[in-house]
Each structure stands twice: as structure tokens, then as C-alpha cells.
PDB file of C-alpha atoms in Angstrom:
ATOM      1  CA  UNK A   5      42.454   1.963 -41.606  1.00 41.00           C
ATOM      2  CA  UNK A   6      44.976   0.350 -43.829  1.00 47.00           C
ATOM      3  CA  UNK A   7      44.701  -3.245 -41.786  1.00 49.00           C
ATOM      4  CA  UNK A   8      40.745  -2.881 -42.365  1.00 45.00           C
ATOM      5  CA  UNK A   9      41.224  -2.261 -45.804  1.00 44.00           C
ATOM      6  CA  UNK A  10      43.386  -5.128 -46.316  1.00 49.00           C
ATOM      7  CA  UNK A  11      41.355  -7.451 -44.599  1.00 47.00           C
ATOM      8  CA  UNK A  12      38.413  -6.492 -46.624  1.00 46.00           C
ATOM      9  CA  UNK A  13      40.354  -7.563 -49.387  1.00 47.00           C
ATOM     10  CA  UNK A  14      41.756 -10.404 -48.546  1.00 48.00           C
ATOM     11  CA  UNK A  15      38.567 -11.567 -47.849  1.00 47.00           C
ATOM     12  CA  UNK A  16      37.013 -10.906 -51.173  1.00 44.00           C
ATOM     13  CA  UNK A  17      39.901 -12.663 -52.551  1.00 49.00           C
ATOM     14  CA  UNK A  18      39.093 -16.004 -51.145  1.00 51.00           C
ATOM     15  CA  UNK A  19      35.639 -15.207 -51.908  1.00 47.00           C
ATOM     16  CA  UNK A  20      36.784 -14.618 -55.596  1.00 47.00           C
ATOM     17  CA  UNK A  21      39.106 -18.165 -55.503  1.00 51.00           C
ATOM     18  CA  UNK A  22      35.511 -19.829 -54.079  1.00 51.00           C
ATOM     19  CA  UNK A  23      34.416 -20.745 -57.438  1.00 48.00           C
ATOM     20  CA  UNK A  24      37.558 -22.132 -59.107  1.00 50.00           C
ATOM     21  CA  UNK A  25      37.977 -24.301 -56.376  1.00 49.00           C
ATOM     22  CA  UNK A  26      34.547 -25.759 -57.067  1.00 49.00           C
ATOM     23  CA  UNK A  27      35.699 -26.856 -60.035  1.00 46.00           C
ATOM     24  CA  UNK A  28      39.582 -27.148 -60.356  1.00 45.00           C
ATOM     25  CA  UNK A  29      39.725 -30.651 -60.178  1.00 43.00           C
ATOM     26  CA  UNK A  30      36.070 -32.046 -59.860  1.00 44.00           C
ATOM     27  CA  UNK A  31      34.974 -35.556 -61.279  1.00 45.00           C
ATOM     28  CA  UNK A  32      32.668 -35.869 -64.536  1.00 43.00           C
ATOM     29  CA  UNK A  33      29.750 -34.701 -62.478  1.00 60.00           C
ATOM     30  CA  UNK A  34      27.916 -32.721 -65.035  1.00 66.00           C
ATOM     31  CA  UNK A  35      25.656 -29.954 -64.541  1.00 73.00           C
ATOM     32  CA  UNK A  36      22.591 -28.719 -65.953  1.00 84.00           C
ATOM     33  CA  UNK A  37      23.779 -26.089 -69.093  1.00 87.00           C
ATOM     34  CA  UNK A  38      21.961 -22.625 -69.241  1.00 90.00           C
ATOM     35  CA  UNK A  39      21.656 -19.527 -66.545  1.00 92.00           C
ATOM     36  CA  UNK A  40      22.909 -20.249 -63.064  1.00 90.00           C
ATOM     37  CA  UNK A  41      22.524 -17.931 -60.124  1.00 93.00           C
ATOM     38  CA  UNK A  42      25.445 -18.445 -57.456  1.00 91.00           C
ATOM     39  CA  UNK A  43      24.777 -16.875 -53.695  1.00 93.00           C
ATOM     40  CA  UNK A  44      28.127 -16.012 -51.546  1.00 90.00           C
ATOM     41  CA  UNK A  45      28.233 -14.771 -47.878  1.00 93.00           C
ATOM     42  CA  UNK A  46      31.624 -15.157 -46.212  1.00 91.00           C
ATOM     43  CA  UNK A  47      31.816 -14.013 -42.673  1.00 93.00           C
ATOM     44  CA  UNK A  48      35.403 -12.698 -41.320  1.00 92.00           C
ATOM     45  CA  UNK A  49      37.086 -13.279 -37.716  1.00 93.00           C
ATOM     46  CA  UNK A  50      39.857 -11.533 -36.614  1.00 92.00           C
ATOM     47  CA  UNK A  51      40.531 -10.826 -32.966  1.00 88.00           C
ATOM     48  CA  UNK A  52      39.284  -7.288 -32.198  1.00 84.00           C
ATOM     49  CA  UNK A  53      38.213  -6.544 -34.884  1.00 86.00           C
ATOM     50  CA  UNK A  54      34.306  -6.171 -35.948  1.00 84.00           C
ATOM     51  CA  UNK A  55      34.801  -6.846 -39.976  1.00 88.00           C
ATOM     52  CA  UNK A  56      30.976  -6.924 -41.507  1.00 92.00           C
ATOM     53  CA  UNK A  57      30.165 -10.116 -43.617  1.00 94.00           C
ATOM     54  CA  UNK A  58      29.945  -9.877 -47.180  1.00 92.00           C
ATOM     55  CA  UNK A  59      27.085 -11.117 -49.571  1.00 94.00           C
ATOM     56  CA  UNK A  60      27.656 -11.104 -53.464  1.00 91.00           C
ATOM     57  CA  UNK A  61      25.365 -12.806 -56.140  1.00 92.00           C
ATOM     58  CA  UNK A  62      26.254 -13.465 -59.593  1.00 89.00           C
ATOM     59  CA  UNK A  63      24.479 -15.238 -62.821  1.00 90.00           C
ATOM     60  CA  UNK A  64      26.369 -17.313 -65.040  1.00 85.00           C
ATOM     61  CA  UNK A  65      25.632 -18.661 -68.255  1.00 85.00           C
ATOM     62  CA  UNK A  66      27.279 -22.380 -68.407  1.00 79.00           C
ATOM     63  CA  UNK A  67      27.076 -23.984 -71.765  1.00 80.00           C
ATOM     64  CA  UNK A  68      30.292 -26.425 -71.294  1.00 68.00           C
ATOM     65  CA  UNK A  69      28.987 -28.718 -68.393  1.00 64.00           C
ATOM     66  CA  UNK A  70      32.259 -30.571 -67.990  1.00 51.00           C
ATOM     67  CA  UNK A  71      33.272 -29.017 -64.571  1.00 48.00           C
ATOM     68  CA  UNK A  72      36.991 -28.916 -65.476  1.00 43.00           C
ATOM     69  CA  UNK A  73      36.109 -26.670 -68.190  1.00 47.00           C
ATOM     70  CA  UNK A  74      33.812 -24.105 -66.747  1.00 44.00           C
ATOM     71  CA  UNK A  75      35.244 -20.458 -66.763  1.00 46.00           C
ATOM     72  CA  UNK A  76      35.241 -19.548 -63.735  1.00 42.00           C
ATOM     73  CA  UNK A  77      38.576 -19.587 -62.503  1.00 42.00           C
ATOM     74  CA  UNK A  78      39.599 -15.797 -61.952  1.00 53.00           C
ATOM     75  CA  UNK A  79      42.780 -14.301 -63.493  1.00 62.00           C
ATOM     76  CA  UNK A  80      45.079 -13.882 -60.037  1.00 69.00           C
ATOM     77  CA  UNK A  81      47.265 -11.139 -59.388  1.00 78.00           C
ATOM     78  CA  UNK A  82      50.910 -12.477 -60.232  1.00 84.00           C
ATOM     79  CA  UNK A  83      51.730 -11.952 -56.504  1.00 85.00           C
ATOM     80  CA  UNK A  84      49.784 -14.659 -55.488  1.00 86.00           C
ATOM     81  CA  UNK A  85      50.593 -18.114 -56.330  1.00 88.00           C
ATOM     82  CA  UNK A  86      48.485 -21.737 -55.420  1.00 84.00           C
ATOM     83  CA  UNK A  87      49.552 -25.263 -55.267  1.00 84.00           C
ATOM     84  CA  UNK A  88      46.826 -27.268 -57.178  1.00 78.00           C
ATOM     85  CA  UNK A  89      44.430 -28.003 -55.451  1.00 79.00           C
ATOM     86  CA  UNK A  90      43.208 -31.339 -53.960  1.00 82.00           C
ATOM     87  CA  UNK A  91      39.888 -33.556 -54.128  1.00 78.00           C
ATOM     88  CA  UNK A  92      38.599 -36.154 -52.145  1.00 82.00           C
ATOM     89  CA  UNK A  93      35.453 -37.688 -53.197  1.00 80.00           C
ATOM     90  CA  UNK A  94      33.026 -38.983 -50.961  1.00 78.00           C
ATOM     91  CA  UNK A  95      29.044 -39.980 -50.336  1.00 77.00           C
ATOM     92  CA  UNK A  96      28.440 -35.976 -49.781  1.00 77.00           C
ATOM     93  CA  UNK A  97      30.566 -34.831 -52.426  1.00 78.00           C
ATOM     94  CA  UNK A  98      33.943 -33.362 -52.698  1.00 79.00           C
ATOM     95  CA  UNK A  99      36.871 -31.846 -50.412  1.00 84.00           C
ATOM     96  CA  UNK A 100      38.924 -29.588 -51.564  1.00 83.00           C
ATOM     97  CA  UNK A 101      41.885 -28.033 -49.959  1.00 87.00           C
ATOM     98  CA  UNK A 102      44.380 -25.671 -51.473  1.00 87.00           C
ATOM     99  CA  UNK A 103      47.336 -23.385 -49.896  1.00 91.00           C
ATOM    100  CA  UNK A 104      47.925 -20.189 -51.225  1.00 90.00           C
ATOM    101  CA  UNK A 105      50.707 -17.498 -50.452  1.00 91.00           C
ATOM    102  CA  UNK A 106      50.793 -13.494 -51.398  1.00 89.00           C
ATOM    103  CA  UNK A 107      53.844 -11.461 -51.302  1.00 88.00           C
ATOM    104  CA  UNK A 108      52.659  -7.865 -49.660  1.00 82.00           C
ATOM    105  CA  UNK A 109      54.323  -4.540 -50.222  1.00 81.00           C
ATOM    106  CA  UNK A 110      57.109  -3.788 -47.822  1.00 82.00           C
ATOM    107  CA  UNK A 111      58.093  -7.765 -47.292  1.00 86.00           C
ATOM    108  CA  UNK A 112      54.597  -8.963 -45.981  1.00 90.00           C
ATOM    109  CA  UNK A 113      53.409 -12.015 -46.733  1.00 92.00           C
ATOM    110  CA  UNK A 114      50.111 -13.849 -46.496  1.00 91.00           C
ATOM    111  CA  UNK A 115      49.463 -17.668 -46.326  1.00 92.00           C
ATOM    112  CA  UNK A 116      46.012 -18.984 -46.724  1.00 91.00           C
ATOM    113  CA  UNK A 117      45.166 -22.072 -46.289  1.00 93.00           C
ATOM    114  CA  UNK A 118      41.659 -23.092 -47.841  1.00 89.00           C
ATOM    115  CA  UNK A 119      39.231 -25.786 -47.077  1.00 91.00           C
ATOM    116  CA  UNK A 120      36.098 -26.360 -48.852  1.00 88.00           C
ATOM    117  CA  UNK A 121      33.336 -29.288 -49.139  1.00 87.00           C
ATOM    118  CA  UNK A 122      31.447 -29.486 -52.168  1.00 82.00           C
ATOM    119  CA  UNK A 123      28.375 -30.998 -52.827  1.00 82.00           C
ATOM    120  CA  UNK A 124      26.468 -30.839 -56.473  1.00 82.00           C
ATOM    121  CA  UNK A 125      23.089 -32.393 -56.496  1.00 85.00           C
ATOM    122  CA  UNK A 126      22.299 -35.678 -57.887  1.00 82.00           C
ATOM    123  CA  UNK A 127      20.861 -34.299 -61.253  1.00 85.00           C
ATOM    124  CA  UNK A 128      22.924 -31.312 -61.751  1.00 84.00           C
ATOM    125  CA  UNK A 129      20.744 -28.401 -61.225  1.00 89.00           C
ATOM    126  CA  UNK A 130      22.361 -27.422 -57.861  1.00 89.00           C
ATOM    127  CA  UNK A 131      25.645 -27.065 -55.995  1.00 85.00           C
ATOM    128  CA  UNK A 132      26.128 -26.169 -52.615  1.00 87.00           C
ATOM    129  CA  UNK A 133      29.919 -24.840 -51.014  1.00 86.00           C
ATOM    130  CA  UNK A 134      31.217 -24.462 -47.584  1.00 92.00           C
ATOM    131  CA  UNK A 135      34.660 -23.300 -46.148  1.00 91.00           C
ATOM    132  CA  UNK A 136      36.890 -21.766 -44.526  1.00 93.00           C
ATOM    133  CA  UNK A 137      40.174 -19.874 -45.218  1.00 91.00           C
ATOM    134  CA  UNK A 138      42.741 -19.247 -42.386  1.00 94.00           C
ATOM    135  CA  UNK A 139      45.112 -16.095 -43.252  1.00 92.00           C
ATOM    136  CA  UNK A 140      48.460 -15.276 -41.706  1.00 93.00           C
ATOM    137  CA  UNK A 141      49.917 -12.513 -42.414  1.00 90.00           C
ATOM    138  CA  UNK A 142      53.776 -12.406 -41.895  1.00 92.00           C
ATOM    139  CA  UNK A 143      56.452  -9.164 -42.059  1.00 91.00           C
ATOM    140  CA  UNK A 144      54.418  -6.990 -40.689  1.00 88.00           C
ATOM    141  CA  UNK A 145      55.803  -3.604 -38.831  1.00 88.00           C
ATOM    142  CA  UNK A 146      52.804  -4.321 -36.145  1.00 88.00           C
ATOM    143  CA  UNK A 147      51.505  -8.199 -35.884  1.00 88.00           C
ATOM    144  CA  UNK A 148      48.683  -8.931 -37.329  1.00 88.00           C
ATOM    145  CA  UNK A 149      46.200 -11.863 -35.829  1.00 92.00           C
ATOM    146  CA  UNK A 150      45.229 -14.696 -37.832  1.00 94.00           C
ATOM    147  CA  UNK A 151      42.304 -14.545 -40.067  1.00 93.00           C
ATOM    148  CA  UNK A 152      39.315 -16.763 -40.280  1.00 94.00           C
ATOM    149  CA  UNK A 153      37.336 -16.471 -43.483  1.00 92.00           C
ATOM    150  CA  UNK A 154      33.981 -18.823 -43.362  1.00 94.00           C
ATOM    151  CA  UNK A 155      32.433 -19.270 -46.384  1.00 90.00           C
ATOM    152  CA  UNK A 156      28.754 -19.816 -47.882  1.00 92.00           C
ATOM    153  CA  UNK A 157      27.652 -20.686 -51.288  1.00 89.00           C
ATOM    154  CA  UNK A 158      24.957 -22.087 -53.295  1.00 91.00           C
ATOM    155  CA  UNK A 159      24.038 -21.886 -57.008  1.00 91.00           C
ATOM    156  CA  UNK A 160      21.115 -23.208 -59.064  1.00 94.00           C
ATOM    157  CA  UNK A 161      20.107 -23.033 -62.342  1.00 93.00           C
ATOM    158  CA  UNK A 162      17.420 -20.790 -63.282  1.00 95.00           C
ATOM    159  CA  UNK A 163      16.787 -20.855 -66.366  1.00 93.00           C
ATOM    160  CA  UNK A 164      18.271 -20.598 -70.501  1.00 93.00           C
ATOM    161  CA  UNK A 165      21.245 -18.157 -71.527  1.00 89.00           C
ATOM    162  CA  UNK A 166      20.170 -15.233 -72.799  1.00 82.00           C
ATOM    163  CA  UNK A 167      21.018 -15.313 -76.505  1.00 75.00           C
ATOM    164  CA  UNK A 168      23.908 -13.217 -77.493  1.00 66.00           C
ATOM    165  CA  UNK A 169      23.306  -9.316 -78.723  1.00 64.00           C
ATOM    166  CA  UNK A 170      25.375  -8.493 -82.493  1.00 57.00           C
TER     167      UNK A 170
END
């Protein structure tokens, strides 16, 4: 029950790193400021294992288009630490791949290793996100198999930010 567990949550994790990679080291693409809706699914294979997907929506108010400065890179546990990530620009947008490791309880370790094309429409109002995270997990009493985490995402804007309540 423990593995399930943890593969549950690494899972959410790379679903929570999703949108700070969209916008770690993006160019001056701006988008459209006010209320955003963003869409995950992430689907997780491990060998024999059935793990269900997950599918999360959030709204997010973005006032500061400049995607450098959008807040929505989460605060990570100090276990886990990230090179920067890297961009390549192309005609359909942007690639970004990053490496991150965990130290687990009991001298476990997990590597990801995250891949992730980005593509932000031509007049800001949309983004769309695809991935994938491979996990190994390392120092385990019984071996774990690799981990493939596939990743969905869109986001659109849907309207103004609701003012703020005094």
C-alpha cells in the first residue's frame, strides 16, 4: 500500500512542477491578463501496477503577463532539488526539459527526468502542455520499476479577475 501511495504522489508532484516549467524560462511571449482556467490529466505507467489517471482544474488570476514572472512556480519540499530548466524554441513553441532528484526516507532516492513541449497561442489567450516524466526510484528494500508519468494540459483565459474582497 505504501508503493501505491508513493506513486500517487510522486505523480501529483510532477503534476504540481507542470506549471513552473511552463514558464521557468519562456521567451517574452505575453499572455492575455485576467482569469485563466488550466485543465491537467496525467496518466501513470508502472509495470503491474493499475495506478488511475488523475484530472485537476484550477483558475488563476494573471495580472503580470511577462511569463518569467507569473506565480506559479510551487514552493518544493527541501528534499527535492532541480537543475534549471532548459528551452528550445521552435515553429510550435517551446521544449523544456528539466532533471530532478528526491532524497526518500530510509536512503531512497528518486530521479525524474521531465520533458515537456509548450505551445502558447499566437495572441495569448491559450497555452497548451504535453509531457512526460520518467521516475526511478533507487535504495529501495524491494525494487521498484520505473515510472512513466504522461502529462496533459491546457489553459485559456476566461474571463476578468475577480476584484479583491477588504
Amino acid at each position: 500500500m505504501k508503493c501505491r501511495h508513493k506513486k500517487s504522489a510522486l505523480a501529483l508532484l510532477a503534476l504540481t512542477l507542470l506549471p513552473a516549467l511552463a514558464w521557468a524560462n519562456a521567451p517574452a511571449t505575453r499572455l492575455q491578463p485576467g482569469l485563466w482556467q488550466f485543465r491537467y490529466r496525467s496518466t501513470t505507467e508502472m509495470e503491474g501496477h493499475a495506478i488511475p489517471a488523475v484530472n485537476e482544474s484550477t483558475k488563476q488570476c494573471i495580472k503580470d503577463t511577462n511569463p518569467a514572472k507569473l506565480p506559479l512556480l510551487p514552493k518544493l519540499p527541501s528534499n527535492i532539488k532541480c537543475t534549471a530548466p532548459t528551452l528550445q524554441t521552435s515553429d510550435k513553441g517551446y521544449h523544456v526539459t528539466m532533471a530532478c532528484t528526491a532524497s526518500e526516507p530510509n536512503g531512497m532516492v528518486t530521479q525524474m527526468d521531465e520533458a515537456f513541449m509548450i505551445a502558447p497561442s499566437d495572441d495569448g489567450s491559450q497555452i497548451t502542455i504535453d509531457g512526460t516524466v520518467n521516475q526511478h526510484i533507487t535504495g529501495s528494500p524491494i525494487p521498484i520499476p520505473p515510472v512513466l508519468v504522461k502529462i496533459s494540459a491546457t489553459g485559456h483565459r476566461i474571463g476578468m479577475c475577480l476584484a479583491a474582497k477588504h
